[in-house]
Short mmCIF file of C-alpha atoms in Angstrom, two decimals:
data_model
loop_
_atom_site.label_atom_id
_atom_site.label_comp_id
_atom_site.label_asym_id
_atom_site.label_seq_id
_atom_site.Cartn_x
_atom_site.Cartn_y
_atom_site.Cartn_z
CA MET M 14 -19.39 49.06 -16.14
CA SER M 15 -17.80 49.56 -12.77
CA PRO M 16 -17.08 46.81 -10.17
CA ASP M 17 -19.87 48.33 -8.03
CA ASN M 18 -22.36 47.56 -10.76
CA PRO M 19 -25.15 45.18 -9.62
CA VAL M 20 -24.46 42.92 -12.61
CA PHE M 21 -20.87 42.32 -11.40
CA THR M 22 -22.13 41.71 -7.89
CA TYR M 23 -24.72 39.24 -9.17
CA LEU M 24 -22.19 37.40 -11.38
CA GLY M 25 -19.69 37.22 -8.51
CA THR M 26 -22.34 35.78 -6.19
CA LEU M 27 -23.46 33.30 -8.85
CA LEU M 28 -19.89 32.17 -9.53
CA GLN M 29 -19.22 31.69 -5.82
CA SER M 30 -22.46 29.73 -5.50
CA LEU M 31 -21.50 27.44 -8.38
CA LYS M 32 -18.07 26.78 -6.87
CA MET M 33 -19.63 25.87 -3.54
CA SER M 34 -22.26 23.57 -5.08
CA LYS M 35 -19.60 21.81 -7.17
CA ALA M 36 -17.41 21.31 -4.12
CA SER M 37 -20.28 19.78 -2.18
CA THR M 38 -21.11 17.27 -4.95
CA GLU M 39 -17.54 16.09 -5.55
CA PRO M 40 -16.44 13.07 -3.54
CA GLN M 41 -14.10 13.85 -0.70
CA LYS M 42 -10.50 12.96 -1.43
CA LYS M 43 -8.78 10.81 1.14
CA THR M 44 -5.97 12.61 2.85
CA ALA M 45 -4.90 9.80 5.13
CA ILE M 46 -3.96 6.25 4.28
CA ASP M 47 -6.30 3.65 5.70
CA PHE M 48 -4.36 1.04 7.61
CA ASP M 49 -6.11 -2.26 7.99
CA ASP M 50 -5.12 -4.59 10.80
CA GLU M 51 -6.73 -7.55 9.09
CA PRO M 52 -4.30 -9.79 7.19
CA ASP M 53 -4.81 -9.75 3.44
CA ASP M 54 -4.51 -12.78 1.16
CA TRP M 55 -0.75 -12.33 0.78
CA ASP M 56 -0.27 -12.21 4.56
CA LYS M 57 -2.41 -15.31 4.99
CA ARG M 58 -0.34 -17.20 2.43
CA ILE M 59 2.94 -16.19 4.09
CA PHE M 60 1.67 -17.10 7.56
CA SER M 61 0.52 -20.48 6.27
CA THR M 62 4.10 -21.32 5.23
CA GLY M 63 5.34 -21.13 8.83
CA CYS M 64 8.13 -18.83 7.64
CA ALA M 65 6.54 -15.41 8.07
CA GLU M 66 9.26 -14.17 10.43
CA GLU M 67 12.07 -15.26 8.09
CA ASN M 68 10.22 -13.75 5.14
CA THR M 69 9.87 -10.43 6.94
CA LYS M 70 13.55 -10.35 7.88
CA MET M 71 14.55 -11.17 4.31
CA ASN M 72 12.31 -8.45 2.83
CA ASP M 73 13.37 -5.91 5.45
CA CYS M 74 17.01 -6.57 4.66
CA PHE M 75 16.45 -6.03 0.95
CA TYR M 76 14.39 -2.90 1.61
CA GLU M 77 17.18 -1.42 3.74
CA LYS M 78 20.21 -2.57 1.69
CA LYS M 79 18.73 -2.61 -1.84
CA ASP M 80 21.08 -5.48 -2.68
CA TRP M 81 20.23 -9.17 -2.33
CA ARG M 82 23.93 -10.07 -2.12
CA VAL M 83 24.10 -8.34 1.27
CA CYS M 84 21.08 -10.35 2.47
CA LYS M 85 22.46 -13.84 1.82
CA ASN M 86 22.03 -14.93 5.46
CA GLU M 87 18.40 -13.82 5.56
CA LEU M 88 17.72 -15.52 2.23
CA GLU M 89 19.37 -18.74 3.42
CA ASN M 90 17.39 -18.67 6.68
CA PHE M 91 14.18 -18.32 4.68
CA LYS M 92 15.15 -21.19 2.37
CA GLN M 93 15.97 -23.44 5.33
CA CYS M 94 12.66 -22.61 7.00
CA TRP M 95 10.86 -23.30 3.72
CA LYS M 96 12.43 -26.76 3.57
CA ARG M 97 11.82 -27.49 7.28
CA GLN M 98 8.16 -26.69 6.83
CA GLN M 99 8.09 -28.88 3.69
CA ASN M 100 6.62 -26.06 1.65
CA ASP M 101 8.47 -27.27 -1.44
CA LYS M 102 6.26 -30.38 -1.44
CA ARG M 103 3.09 -28.50 -0.58
CA THR M 104 3.59 -25.93 -3.34
CA SER M 105 5.33 -28.21 -5.87
CA MET M 106 8.28 -25.84 -5.80
CA LYS M 107 11.65 -27.31 -6.61
CA ASP M 108 14.94 -26.05 -5.24
CA ALA M 109 16.47 -24.00 -8.02
#
């Protein structure tokens, strides 16, 4: 059988048709990350402490430096804010 044979042509067309129908039934994969401007539960909890800014600075420092020892000032600022806001009483968290 040669490639010009009608059977090859038919099989090629059928195969292409199957590929196209499969592609149309598969769910589309997301290529972009969906960014949501709404605060999630974690954000809401952090904002409720009154120390969101200090928390962000502390986390940013650790993200950049990868060493908590370098972020002692940010950690201390967060701890002081936590105490000022009396979150230790609200959350039953004791100073370790």
